[in-house]
mmCIF file of C-alpha atoms in Angstrom:
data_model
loop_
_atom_site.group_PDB
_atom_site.id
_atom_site.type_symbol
_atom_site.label_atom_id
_atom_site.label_comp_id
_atom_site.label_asym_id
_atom_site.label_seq_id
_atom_site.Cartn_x
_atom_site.Cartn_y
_atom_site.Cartn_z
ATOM 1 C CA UNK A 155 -47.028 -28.068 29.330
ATOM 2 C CA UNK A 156 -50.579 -27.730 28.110
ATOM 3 C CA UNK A 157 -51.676 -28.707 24.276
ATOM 4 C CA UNK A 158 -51.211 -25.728 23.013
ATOM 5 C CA UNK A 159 -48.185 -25.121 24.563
ATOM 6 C CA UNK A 160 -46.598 -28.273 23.089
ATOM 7 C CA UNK A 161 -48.000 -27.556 19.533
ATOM 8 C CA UNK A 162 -46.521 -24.210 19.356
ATOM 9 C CA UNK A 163 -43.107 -25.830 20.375
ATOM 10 C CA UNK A 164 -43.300 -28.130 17.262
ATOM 11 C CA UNK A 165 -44.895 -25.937 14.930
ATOM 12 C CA UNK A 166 -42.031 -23.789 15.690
ATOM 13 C CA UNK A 167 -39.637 -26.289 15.074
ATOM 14 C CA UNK A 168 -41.475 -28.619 12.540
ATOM 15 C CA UNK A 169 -38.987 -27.756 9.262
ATOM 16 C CA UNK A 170 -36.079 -29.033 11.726
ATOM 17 C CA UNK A 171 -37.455 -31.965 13.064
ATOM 18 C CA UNK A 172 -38.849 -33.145 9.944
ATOM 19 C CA UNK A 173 -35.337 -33.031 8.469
ATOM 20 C CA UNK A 174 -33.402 -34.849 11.478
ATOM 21 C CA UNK A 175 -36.105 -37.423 12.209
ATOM 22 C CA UNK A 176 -38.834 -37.600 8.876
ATOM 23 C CA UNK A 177 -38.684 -40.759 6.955
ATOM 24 C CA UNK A 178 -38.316 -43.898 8.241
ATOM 25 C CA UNK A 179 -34.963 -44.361 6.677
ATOM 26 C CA UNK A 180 -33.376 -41.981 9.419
ATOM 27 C CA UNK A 181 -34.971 -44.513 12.064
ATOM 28 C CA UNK A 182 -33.024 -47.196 13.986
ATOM 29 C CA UNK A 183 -33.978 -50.789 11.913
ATOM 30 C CA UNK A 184 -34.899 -52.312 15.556
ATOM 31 C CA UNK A 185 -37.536 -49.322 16.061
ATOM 32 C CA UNK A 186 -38.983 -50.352 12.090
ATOM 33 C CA UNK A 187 -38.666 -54.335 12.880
ATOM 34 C CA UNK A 188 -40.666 -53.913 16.195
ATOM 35 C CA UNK A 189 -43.284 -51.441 14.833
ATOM 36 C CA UNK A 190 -43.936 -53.567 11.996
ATOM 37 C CA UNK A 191 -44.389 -56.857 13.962
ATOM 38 C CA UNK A 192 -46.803 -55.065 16.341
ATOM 39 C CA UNK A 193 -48.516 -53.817 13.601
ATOM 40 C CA UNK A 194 -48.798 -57.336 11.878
ATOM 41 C CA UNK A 195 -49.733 -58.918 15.113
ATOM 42 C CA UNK A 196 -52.362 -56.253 16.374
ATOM 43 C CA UNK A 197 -55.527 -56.944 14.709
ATOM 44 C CA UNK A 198 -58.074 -53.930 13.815
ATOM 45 C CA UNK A 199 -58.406 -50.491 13.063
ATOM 46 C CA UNK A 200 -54.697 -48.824 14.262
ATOM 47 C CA UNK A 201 -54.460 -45.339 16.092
ATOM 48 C CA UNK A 202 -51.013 -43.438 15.889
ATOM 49 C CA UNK A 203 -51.169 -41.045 19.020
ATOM 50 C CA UNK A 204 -49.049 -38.155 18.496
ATOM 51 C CA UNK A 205 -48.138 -39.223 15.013
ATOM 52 C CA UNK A 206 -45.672 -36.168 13.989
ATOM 53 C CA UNK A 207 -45.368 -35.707 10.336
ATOM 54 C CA UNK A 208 -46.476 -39.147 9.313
ATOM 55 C CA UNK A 209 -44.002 -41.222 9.301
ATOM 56 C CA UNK A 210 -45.062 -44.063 11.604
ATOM 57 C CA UNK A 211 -48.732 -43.709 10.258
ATOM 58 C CA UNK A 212 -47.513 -44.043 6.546
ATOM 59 C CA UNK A 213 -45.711 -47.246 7.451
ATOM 60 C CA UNK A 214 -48.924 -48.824 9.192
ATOM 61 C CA UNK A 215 -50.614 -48.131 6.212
ATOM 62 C CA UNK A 216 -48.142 -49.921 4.282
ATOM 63 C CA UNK A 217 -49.074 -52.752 5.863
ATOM 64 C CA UNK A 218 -52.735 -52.546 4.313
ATOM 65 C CA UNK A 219 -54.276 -51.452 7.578
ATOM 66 C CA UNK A 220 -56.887 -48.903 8.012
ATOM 67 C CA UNK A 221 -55.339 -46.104 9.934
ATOM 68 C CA UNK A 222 -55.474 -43.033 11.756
ATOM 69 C CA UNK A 223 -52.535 -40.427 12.961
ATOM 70 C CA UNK A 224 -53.190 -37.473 15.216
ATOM 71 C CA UNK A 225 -51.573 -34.805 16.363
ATOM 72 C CA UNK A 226 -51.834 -31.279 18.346
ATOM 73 C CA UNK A 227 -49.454 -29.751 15.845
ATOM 74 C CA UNK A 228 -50.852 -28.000 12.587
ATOM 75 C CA UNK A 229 -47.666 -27.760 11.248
ATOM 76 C CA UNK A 230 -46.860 -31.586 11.565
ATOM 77 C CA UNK A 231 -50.330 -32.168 10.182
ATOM 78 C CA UNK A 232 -49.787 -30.014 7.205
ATOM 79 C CA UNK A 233 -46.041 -31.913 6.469
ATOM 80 C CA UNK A 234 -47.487 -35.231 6.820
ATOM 81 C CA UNK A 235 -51.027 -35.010 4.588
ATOM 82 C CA UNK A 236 -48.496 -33.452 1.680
ATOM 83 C CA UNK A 237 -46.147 -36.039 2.079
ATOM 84 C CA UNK A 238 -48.695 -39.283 2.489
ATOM 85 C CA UNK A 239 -52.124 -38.382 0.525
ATOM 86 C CA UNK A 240 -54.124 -40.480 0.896
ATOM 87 C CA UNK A 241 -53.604 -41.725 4.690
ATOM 88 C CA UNK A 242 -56.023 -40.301 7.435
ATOM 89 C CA UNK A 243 -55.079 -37.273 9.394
ATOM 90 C CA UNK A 244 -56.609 -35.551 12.359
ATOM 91 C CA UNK A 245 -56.196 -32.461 14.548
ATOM 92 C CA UNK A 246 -56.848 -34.286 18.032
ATOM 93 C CA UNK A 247 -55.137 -33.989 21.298
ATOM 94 C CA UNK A 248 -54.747 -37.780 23.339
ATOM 95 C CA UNK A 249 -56.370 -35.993 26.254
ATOM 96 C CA UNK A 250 -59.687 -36.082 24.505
ATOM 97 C CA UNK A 251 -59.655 -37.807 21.214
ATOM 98 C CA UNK A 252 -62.590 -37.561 18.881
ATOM 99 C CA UNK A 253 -63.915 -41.293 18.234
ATOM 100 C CA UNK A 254 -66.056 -43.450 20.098
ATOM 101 C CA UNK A 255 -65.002 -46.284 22.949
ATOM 102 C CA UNK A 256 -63.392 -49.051 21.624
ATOM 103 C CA UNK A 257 -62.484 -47.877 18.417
ATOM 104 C CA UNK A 258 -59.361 -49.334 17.697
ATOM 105 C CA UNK A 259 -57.454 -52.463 17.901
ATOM 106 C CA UNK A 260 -54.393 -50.748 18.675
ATOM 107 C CA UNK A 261 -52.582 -47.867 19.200
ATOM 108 C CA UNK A 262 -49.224 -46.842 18.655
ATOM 109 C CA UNK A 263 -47.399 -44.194 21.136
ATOM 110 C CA UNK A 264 -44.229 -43.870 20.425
ATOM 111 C CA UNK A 265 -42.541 -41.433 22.337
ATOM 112 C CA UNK A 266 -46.351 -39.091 22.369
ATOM 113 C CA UNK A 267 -46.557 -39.612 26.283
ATOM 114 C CA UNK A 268 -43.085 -38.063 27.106
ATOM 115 C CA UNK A 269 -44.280 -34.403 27.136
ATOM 116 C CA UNK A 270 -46.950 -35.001 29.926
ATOM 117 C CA UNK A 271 -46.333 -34.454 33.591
ATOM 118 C CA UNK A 272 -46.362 -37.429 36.064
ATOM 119 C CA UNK A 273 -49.986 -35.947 37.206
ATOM 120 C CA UNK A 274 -50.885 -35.659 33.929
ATOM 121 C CA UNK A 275 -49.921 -38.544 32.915
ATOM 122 C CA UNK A 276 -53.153 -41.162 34.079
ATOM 123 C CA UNK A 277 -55.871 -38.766 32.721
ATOM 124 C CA UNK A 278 -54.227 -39.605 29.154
ATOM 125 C CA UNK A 279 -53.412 -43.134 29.414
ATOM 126 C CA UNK A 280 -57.559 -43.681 31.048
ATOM 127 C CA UNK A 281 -58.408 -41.687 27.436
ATOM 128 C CA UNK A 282 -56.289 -44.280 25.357
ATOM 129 C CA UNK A 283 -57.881 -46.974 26.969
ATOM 130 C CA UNK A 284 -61.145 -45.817 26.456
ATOM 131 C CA UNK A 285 -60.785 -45.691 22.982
ATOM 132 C CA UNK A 286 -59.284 -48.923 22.604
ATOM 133 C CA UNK A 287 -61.258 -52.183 22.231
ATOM 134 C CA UNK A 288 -60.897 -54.840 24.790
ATOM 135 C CA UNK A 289 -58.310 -57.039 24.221
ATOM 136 C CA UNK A 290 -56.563 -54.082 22.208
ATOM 137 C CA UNK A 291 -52.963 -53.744 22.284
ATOM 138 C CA UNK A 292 -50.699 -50.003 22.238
ATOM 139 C CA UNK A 293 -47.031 -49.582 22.251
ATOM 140 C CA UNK A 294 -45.532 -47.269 23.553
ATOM 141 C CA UNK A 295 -42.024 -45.743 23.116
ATOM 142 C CA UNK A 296 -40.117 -43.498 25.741
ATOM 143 C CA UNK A 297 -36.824 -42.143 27.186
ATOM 144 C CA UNK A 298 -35.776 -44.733 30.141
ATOM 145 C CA UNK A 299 -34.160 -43.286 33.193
ATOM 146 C CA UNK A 300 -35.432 -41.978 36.474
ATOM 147 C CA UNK A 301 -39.871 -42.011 36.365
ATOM 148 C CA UNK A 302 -40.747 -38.483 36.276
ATOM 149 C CA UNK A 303 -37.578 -36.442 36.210
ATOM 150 C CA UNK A 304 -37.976 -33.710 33.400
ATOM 151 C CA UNK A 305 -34.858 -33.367 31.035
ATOM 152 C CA UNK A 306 -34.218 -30.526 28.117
ATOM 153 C CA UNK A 307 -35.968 -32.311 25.048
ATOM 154 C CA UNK A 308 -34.637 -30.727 22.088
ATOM 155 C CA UNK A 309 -37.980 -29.150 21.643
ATOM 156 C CA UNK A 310 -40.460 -28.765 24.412
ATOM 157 C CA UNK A 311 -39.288 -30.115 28.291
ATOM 158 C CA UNK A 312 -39.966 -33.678 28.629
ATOM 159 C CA UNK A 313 -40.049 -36.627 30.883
ATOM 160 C CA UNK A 314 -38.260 -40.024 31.550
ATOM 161 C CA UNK A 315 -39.992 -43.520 32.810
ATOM 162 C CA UNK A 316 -39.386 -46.507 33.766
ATOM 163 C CA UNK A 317 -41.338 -50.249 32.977
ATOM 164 C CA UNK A 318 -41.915 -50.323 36.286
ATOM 165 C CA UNK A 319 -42.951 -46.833 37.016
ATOM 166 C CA UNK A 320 -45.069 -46.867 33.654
ATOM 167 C CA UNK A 321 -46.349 -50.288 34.216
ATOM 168 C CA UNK A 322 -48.145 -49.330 37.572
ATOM 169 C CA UNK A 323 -49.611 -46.182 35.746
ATOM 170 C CA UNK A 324 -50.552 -48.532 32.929
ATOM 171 C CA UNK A 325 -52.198 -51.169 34.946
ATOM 172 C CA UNK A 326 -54.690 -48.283 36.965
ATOM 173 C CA UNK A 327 -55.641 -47.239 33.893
ATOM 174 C CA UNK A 328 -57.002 -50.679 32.661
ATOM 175 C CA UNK A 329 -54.200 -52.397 31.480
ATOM 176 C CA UNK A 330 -51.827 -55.436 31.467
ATOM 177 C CA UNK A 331 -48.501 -54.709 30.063
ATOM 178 C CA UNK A 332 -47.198 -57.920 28.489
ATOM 179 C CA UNK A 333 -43.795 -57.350 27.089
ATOM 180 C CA UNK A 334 -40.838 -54.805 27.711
ATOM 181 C CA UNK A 335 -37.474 -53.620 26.039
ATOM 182 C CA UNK A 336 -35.214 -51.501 27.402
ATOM 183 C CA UNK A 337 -31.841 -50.687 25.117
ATOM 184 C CA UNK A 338 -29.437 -48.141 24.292
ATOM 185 C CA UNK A 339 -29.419 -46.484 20.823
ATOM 186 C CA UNK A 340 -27.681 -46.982 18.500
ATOM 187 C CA UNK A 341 -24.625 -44.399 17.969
ATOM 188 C CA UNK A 342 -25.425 -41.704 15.595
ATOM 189 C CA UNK A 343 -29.386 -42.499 15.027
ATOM 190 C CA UNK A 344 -32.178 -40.035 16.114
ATOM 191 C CA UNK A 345 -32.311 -39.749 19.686
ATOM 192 C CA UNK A 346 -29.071 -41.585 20.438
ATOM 193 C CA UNK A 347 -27.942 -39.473 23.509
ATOM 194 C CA UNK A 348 -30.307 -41.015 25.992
ATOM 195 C CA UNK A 349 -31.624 -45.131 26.440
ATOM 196 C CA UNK A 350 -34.706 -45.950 24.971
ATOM 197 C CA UNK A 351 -37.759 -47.913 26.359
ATOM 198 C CA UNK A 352 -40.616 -49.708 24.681
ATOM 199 C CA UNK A 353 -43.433 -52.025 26.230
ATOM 200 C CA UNK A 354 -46.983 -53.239 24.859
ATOM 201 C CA UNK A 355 -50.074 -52.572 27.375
ATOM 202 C CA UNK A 356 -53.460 -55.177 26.707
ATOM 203 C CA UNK A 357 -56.105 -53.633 27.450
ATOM 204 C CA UNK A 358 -58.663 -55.538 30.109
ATOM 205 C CA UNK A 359 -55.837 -58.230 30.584
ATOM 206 C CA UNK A 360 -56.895 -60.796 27.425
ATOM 207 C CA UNK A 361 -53.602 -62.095 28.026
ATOM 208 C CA UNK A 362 -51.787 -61.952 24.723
ATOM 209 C CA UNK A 363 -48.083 -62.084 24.797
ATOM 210 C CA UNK A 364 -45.500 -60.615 22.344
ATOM 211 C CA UNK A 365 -42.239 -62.614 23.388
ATOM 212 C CA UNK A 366 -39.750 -62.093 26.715
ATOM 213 C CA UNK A 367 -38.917 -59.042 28.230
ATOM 214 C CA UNK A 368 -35.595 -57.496 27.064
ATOM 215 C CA UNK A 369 -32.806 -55.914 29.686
#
């Protein structure tokens, strides 16, 4: 699916999602406790990459960070400037975002990637690196299961990966990817029906670490 594509599937749906999955109280405590530590440990300006209606952006500004979300959506846009004045919002697309190399210290993708096609896929992750200053951390979020194989999202058709099969993609595109979680949800919490995956990409390898890998 194409940007426009996937912003008429939320806009369509925006109202919906905002009510299952809008405030951070209707996310799983693990998701806030490992967002939050990345955020705390990731020096510099902070990108959210597909930010939704705010939520995620909102809490890195909590932390007294200056902060960016973007989205292809209008309607998420609209839902998440009324709900957090005063935080930075912009109409941008990952596959060409607006702001020069190495602007940011780190960026936050959490599940943002999952709509693009395996082909797609590098052109993106070359455009977050590009943006992101060396030594620069993102995490990512993402549905794990078989690397590439499209599933019914709720809302537009979407793809499962892998840490190995992201890794690899990760690592062409300039990166080192030095930590990984992979865990089921938690019963009853937004997006509960299918395991979830998380891992944080360096860019040009400075070697940080952010604790063992999780099974």
């Amino acid at each position: 699916m194409d940007d426009d594509e996937v912003a008429a599937a939320y806009d369509a749906r925006a109202e919906e999602y905002i009510a299952l999955i809008g405030s951070l109280d209707q996310m799983e405590r693990a998701d806030v406790a490992l967002i939050g530590r990345w955020r705390d440990e990731t020096p510099g300006t902070l990108l959210d990459a597909g930010c939704g209606p705010g939520l995620w952006t909102a809490f890195l500004d909590g932390g007294g960070r200056d902060v960016v979300g973007v989205d292809v959506s209008e309607a998420f846009l609209a839902a998440a400037r009324a709900r957090h004045p005063g935080v930075r919002f912009e109409s941008a697309s990952i596959r060409d975002l607006p702001f020069p190399a190495g602007s940011f210290g780190g960026i936050l993708a959490w599940y943002s990637l999952i709509h693009f096609a395996p082909a797609e896929l590098a052109a993106a992750l070359r455009e977050l690196a590009r943006v992101l200053s060396p030594g620069g951390r993102m995490l990512i979020g993402y549905f794990d299961g078989e690397p590439g194989e499209e599933f019914a999202h709720a809302v537009a058709p979407a793809r499962y990966w892998s840490p190995e099969a992201l890794g690899a993609r990760l690592r062409d595109a300039g990166f080192t990817v030095s930590w990984s979680q992979r865990r089921e949800r938690e019963p009853g919490t937004a997006g509960s029906v299918r395991p979830h995956g998380a891992l944080i990409a360096v860019r040009a390898g400075s070697g940080q670490s952010f604790g063992r890998a999780e099974a």
